[in-house]
Short mmCIF file of C-alpha atoms in Angstrom, two decimals:
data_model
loop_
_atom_site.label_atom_id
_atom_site.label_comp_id
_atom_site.label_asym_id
_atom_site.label_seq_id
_atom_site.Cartn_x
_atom_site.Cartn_y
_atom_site.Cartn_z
CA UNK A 777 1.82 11.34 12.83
CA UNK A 778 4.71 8.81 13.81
CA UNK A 779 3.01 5.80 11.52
CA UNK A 780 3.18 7.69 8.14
CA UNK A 781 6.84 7.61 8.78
CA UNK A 782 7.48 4.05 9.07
CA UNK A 783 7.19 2.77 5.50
CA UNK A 784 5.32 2.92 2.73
CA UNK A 785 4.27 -1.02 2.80
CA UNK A 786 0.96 -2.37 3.57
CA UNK A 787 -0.59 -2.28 7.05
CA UNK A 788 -1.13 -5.70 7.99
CA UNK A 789 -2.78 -5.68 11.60
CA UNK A 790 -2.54 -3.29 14.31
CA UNK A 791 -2.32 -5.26 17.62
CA UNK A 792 -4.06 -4.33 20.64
CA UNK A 793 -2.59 -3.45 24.36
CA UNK A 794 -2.56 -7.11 25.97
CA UNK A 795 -0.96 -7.75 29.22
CA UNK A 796 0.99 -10.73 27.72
CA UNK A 797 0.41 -11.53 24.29
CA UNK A 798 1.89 -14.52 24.55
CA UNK A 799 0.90 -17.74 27.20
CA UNK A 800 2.37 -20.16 28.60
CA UNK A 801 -0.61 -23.02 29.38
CA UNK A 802 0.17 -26.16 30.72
CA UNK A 803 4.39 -25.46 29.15
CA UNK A 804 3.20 -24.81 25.80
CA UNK A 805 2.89 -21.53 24.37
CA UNK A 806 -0.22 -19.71 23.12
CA UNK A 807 -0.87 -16.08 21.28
CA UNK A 808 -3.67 -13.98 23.34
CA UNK A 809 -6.95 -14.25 21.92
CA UNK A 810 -7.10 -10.36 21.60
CA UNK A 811 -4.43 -10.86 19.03
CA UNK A 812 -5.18 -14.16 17.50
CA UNK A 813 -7.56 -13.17 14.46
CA UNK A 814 -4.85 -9.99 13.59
CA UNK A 815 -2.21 -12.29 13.41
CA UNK A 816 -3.65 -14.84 11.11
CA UNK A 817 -4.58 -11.89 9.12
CA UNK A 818 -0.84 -11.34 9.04
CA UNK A 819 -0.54 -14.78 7.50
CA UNK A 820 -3.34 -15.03 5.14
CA UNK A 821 -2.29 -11.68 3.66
CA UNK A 822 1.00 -12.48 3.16
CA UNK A 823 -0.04 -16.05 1.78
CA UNK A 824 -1.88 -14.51 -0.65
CA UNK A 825 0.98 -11.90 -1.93
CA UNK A 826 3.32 -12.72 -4.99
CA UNK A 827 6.71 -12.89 -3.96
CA UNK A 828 9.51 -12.88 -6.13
CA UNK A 829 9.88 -15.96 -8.40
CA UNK A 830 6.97 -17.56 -7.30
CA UNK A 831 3.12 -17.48 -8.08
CA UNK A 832 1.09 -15.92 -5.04
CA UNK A 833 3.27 -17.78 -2.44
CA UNK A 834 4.41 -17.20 0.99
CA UNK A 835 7.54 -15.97 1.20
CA UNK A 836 10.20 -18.71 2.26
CA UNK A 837 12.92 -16.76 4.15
CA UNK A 838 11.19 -13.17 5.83
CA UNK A 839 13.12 -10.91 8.63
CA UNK A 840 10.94 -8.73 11.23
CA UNK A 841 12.53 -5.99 11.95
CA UNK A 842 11.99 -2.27 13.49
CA UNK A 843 12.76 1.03 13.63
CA UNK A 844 13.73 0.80 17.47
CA UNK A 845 15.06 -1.91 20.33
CA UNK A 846 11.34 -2.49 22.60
CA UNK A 847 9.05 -2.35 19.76
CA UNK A 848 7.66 -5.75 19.54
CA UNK A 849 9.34 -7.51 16.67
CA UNK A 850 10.07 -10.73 19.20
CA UNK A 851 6.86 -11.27 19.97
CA UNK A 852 5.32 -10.63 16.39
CA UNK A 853 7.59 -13.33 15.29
CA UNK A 854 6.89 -15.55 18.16
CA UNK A 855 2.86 -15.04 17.38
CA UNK A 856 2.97 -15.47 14.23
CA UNK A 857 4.88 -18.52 13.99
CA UNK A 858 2.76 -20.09 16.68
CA UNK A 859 -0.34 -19.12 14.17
CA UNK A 860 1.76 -20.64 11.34
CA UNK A 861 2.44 -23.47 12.81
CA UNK A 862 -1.74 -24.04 13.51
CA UNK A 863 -2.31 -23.88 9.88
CA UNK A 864 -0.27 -26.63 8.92
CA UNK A 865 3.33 -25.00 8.41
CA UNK A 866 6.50 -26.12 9.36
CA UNK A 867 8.00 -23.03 10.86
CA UNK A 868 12.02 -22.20 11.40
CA UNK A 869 12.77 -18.88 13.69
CA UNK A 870 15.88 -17.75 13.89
CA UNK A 871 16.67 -15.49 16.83
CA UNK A 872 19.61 -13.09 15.53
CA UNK A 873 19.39 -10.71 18.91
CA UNK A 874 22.53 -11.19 20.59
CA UNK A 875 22.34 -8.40 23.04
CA UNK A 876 18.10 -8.60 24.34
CA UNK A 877 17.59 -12.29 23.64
CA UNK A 878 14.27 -12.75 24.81
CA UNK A 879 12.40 -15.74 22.24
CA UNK A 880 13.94 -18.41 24.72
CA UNK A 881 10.78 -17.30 27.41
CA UNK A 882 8.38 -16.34 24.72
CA UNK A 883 8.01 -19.60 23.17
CA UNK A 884 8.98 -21.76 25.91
CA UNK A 885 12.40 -23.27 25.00
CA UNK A 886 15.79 -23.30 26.91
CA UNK A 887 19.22 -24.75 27.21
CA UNK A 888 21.43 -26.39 24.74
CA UNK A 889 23.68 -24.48 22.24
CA UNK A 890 23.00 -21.23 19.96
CA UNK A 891 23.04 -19.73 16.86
CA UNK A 892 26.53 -18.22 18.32
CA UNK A 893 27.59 -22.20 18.48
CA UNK A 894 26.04 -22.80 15.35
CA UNK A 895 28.30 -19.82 13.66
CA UNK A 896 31.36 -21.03 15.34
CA UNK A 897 31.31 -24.23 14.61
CA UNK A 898 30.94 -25.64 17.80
CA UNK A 899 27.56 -27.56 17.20
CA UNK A 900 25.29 -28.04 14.04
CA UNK A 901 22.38 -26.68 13.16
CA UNK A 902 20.05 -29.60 14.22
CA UNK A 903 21.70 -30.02 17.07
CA UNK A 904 20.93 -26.02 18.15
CA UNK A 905 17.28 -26.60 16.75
CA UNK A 906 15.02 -26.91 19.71
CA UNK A 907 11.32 -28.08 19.28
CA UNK A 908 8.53 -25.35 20.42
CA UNK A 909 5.91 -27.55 22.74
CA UNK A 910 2.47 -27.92 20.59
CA UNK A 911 -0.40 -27.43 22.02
CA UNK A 912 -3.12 -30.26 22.05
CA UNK A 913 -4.68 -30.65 18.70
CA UNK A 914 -7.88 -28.69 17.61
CA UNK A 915 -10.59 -28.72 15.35
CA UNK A 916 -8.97 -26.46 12.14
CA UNK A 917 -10.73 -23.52 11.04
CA UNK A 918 -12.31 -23.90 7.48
CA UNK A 919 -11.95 -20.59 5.58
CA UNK A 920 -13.12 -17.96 8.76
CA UNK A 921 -13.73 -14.94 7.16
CA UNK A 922 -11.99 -11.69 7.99
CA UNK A 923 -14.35 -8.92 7.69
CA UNK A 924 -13.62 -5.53 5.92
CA UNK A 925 -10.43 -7.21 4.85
CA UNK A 926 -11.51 -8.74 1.15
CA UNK A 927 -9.82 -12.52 2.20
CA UNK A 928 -10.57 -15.57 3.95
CA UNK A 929 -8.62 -16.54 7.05
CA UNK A 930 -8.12 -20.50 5.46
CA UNK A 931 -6.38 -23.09 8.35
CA UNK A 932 -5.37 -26.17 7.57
CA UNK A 933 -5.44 -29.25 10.33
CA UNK A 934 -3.50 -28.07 13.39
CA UNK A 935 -1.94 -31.54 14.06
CA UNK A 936 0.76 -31.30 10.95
CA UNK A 937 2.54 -28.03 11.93
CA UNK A 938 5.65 -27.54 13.38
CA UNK A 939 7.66 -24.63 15.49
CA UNK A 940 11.53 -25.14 15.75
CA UNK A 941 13.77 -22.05 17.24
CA UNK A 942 17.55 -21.44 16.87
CA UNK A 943 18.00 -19.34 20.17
CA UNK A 944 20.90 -16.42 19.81
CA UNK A 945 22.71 -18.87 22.17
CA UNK A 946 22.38 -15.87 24.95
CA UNK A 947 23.34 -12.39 25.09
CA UNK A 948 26.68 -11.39 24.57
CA UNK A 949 28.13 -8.07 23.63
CA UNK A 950 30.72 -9.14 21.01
CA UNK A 951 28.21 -11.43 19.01
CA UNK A 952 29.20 -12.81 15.71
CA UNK A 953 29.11 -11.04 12.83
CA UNK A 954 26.05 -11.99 10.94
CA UNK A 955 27.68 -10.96 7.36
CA UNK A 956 29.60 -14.27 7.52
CA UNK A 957 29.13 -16.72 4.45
CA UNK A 958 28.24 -19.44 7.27
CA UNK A 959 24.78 -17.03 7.71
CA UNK A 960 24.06 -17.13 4.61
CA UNK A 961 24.33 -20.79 4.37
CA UNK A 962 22.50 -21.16 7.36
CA UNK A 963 19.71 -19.36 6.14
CA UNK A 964 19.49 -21.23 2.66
CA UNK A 965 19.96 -24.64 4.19
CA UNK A 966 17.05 -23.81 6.95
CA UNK A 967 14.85 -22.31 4.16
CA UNK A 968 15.31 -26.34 2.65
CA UNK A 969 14.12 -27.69 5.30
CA UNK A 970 11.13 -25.60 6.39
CA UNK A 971 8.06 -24.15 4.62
CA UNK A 972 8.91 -20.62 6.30
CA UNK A 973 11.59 -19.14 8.02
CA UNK A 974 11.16 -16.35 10.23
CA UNK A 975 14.73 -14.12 11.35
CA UNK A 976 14.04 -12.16 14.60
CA UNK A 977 16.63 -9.32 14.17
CA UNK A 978 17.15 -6.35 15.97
CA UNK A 979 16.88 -2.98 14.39
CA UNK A 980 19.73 -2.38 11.81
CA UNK A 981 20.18 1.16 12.94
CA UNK A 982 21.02 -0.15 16.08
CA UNK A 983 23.17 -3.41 15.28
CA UNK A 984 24.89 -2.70 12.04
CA UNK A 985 24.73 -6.68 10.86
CA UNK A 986 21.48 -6.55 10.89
CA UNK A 987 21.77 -4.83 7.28
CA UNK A 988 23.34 -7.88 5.30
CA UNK A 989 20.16 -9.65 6.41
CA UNK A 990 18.17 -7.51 4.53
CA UNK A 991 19.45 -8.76 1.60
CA UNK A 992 19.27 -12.45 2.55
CA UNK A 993 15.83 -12.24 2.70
CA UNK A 994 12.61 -12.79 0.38
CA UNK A 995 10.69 -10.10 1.89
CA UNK A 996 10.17 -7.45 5.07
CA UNK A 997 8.42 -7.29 8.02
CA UNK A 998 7.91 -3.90 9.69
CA UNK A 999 7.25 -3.78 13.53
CA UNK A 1000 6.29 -0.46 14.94
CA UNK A 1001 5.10 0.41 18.49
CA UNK A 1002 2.55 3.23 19.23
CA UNK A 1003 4.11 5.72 21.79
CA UNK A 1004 7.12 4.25 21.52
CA UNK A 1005 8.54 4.11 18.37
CA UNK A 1006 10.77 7.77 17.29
CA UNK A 1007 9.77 10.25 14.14
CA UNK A 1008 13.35 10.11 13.51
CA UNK A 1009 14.17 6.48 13.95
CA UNK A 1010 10.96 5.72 11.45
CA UNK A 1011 12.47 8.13 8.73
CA UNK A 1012 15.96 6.31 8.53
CA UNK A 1013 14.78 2.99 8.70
CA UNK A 1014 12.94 4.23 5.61
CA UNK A 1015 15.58 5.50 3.98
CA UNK A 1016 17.59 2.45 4.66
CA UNK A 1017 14.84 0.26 3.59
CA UNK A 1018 14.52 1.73 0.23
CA UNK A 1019 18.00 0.60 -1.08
CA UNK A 1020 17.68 -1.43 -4.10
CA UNK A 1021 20.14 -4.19 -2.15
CA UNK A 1022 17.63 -4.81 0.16
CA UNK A 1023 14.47 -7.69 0.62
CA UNK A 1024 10.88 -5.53 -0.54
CA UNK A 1025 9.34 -4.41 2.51
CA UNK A 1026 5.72 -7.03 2.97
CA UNK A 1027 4.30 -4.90 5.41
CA UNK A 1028 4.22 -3.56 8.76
CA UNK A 1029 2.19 -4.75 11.49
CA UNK A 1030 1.53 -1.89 14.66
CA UNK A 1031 1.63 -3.00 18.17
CA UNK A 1032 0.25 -1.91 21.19
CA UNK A 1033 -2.54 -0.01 19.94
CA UNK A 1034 -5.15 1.03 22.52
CA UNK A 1035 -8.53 -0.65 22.27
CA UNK A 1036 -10.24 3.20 22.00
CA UNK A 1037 -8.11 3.82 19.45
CA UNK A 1038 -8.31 0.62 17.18
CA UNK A 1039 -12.43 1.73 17.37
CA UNK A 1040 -11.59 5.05 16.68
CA UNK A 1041 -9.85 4.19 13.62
CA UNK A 1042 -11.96 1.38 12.47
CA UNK A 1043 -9.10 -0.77 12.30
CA UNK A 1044 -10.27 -3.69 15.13
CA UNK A 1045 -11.95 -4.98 11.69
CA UNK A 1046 -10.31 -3.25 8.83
CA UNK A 1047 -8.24 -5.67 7.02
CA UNK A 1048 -5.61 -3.53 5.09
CA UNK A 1049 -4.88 -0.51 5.14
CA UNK A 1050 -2.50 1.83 3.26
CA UNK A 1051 -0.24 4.08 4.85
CA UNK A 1052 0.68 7.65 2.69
CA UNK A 1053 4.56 7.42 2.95
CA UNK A 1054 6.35 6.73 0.04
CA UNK A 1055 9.49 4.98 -0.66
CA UNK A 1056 11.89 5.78 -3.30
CA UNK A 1057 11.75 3.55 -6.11
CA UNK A 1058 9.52 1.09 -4.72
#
């Protein structure tokens, strides 16, 4: 079975097989109800984890990530920072794929300068930053309860959240190199600013850059695809993930799971769930 190969983390949702799993109503963008409640699972459960140097808190600064180029990470980054930004957060996401840029139409944004400007020189961060439309205000969400999971899906008021994007700045094939000091700086002056910073970045088997984010990072995020996602991509992303350089891995969320299937399983209302691969030291 592909998924025992993927990591050894927690299994934080498995997503179901929506047609678009994100919206665009009225201009503003909007996660699929299919997906909504795994998704703020997603956030609760991370939440609720202890991250390094802090007392069960959210991790600041996280990078989604996967094993291959198609498996979802975009959109689990988009979803999740649209559910963030619901509960109250003020949410940064950096897009860091040069080469299948594809946040700008997810979320709604467009034109102005890049993180590729931003890198150069050319522009400053909050002048790259674009605002993510927010949808009309609604009631919050009091503690919902996620069953078979052990935690409480708790939203705060939906009017004081915030989405802002840095796009890629569009695709290019001779992108920066994302190893530059200027990222890192970037990255820690964003993580000031914000409560939570999400990095879209393409796999770092593919893109080799991708690695030194790994290390910039507080924490992991795993994004695996069901029929899609290779045995043997899985197993070195695993064996990449378990050098002691790198961010712990915070879980890994499965996407595009049939419905049948997530019944099958039992996990359309299993909370966690823990996968048998081990890694190394972790």
């Amino acid at each position: 079975d592909w998924i025992s190969d993927v990591c050894s983390s927690d299994l934080l949702a498995a997503l179901q097989t929506v047609r678009s799993p994100i919206k665009q109503l009225d201009g503003q963008p909007a996660v699929a109800k299919p997906l909504l409640e795994p998704i703020r699972r997603v956030m609760t459960t991370l939440r609720l984890r202890e991250a390094p140097g802090h007392e069960t808190a959210m991790p600041r600064v996280m990078v989604c990530t996967s094993p291959d180029a198609g498996d979802g990470k975009s959109t689990v980054v988009a979803a999740l920072a649209l559910v963030m930004r619901d509960a109250g957060q003020r949410v940064a996401v950096i897009e860091t794929d040069f080469r299948r840029p594809v946040l700008s139409k997810l979320l709604g944004v467009s034109g102005g300068p890049g993180l590729v400007d931003v890198l150069a020189g050319a522009h400053t961060l909050d002048e790259a930053m674009l605002a993510v439309p927010a949808s009309t205000p609604a009631p919050a969400s009091v503690d919902a309860p996620v069953f078979g999971g052990g935690a409480s899906t708790a939203l705060r008021s939906r009017t004081s959240g915030s989405v802002s994007v840095l796009l890629s700045g569009g695709a290019s094939d001779n992108p920066p190199s994302l190893a530059d000091y200027r990222m890192a700086d970037l990255i820690r002056s964003t993580s000031e600013d914000f409560d939570c910073v999400l990095i879209d970045a393409p796999s770092p088997l593919e893109v080799s850059d991708t690695i030194s984010l790994l290390s910039a990072a507080d924490g992991i995020l795993v994004v695996a695809r069901v029929r899609h996602t290779r045995d043997v991509s899985a197993e070195r992303l695993v064996e990449l993930l378990s050098l002691p350089s790198t961010a712990p891995v915070l879980g890994t969320v499965v996407n595009d799971v049939p419905i049948r299937e997530l019944r099958r399983s039992g996990l359309s209302t299993q909370g966690r769930r823990r996968w048998p691969l081990s890694l190394p030291g972790r």
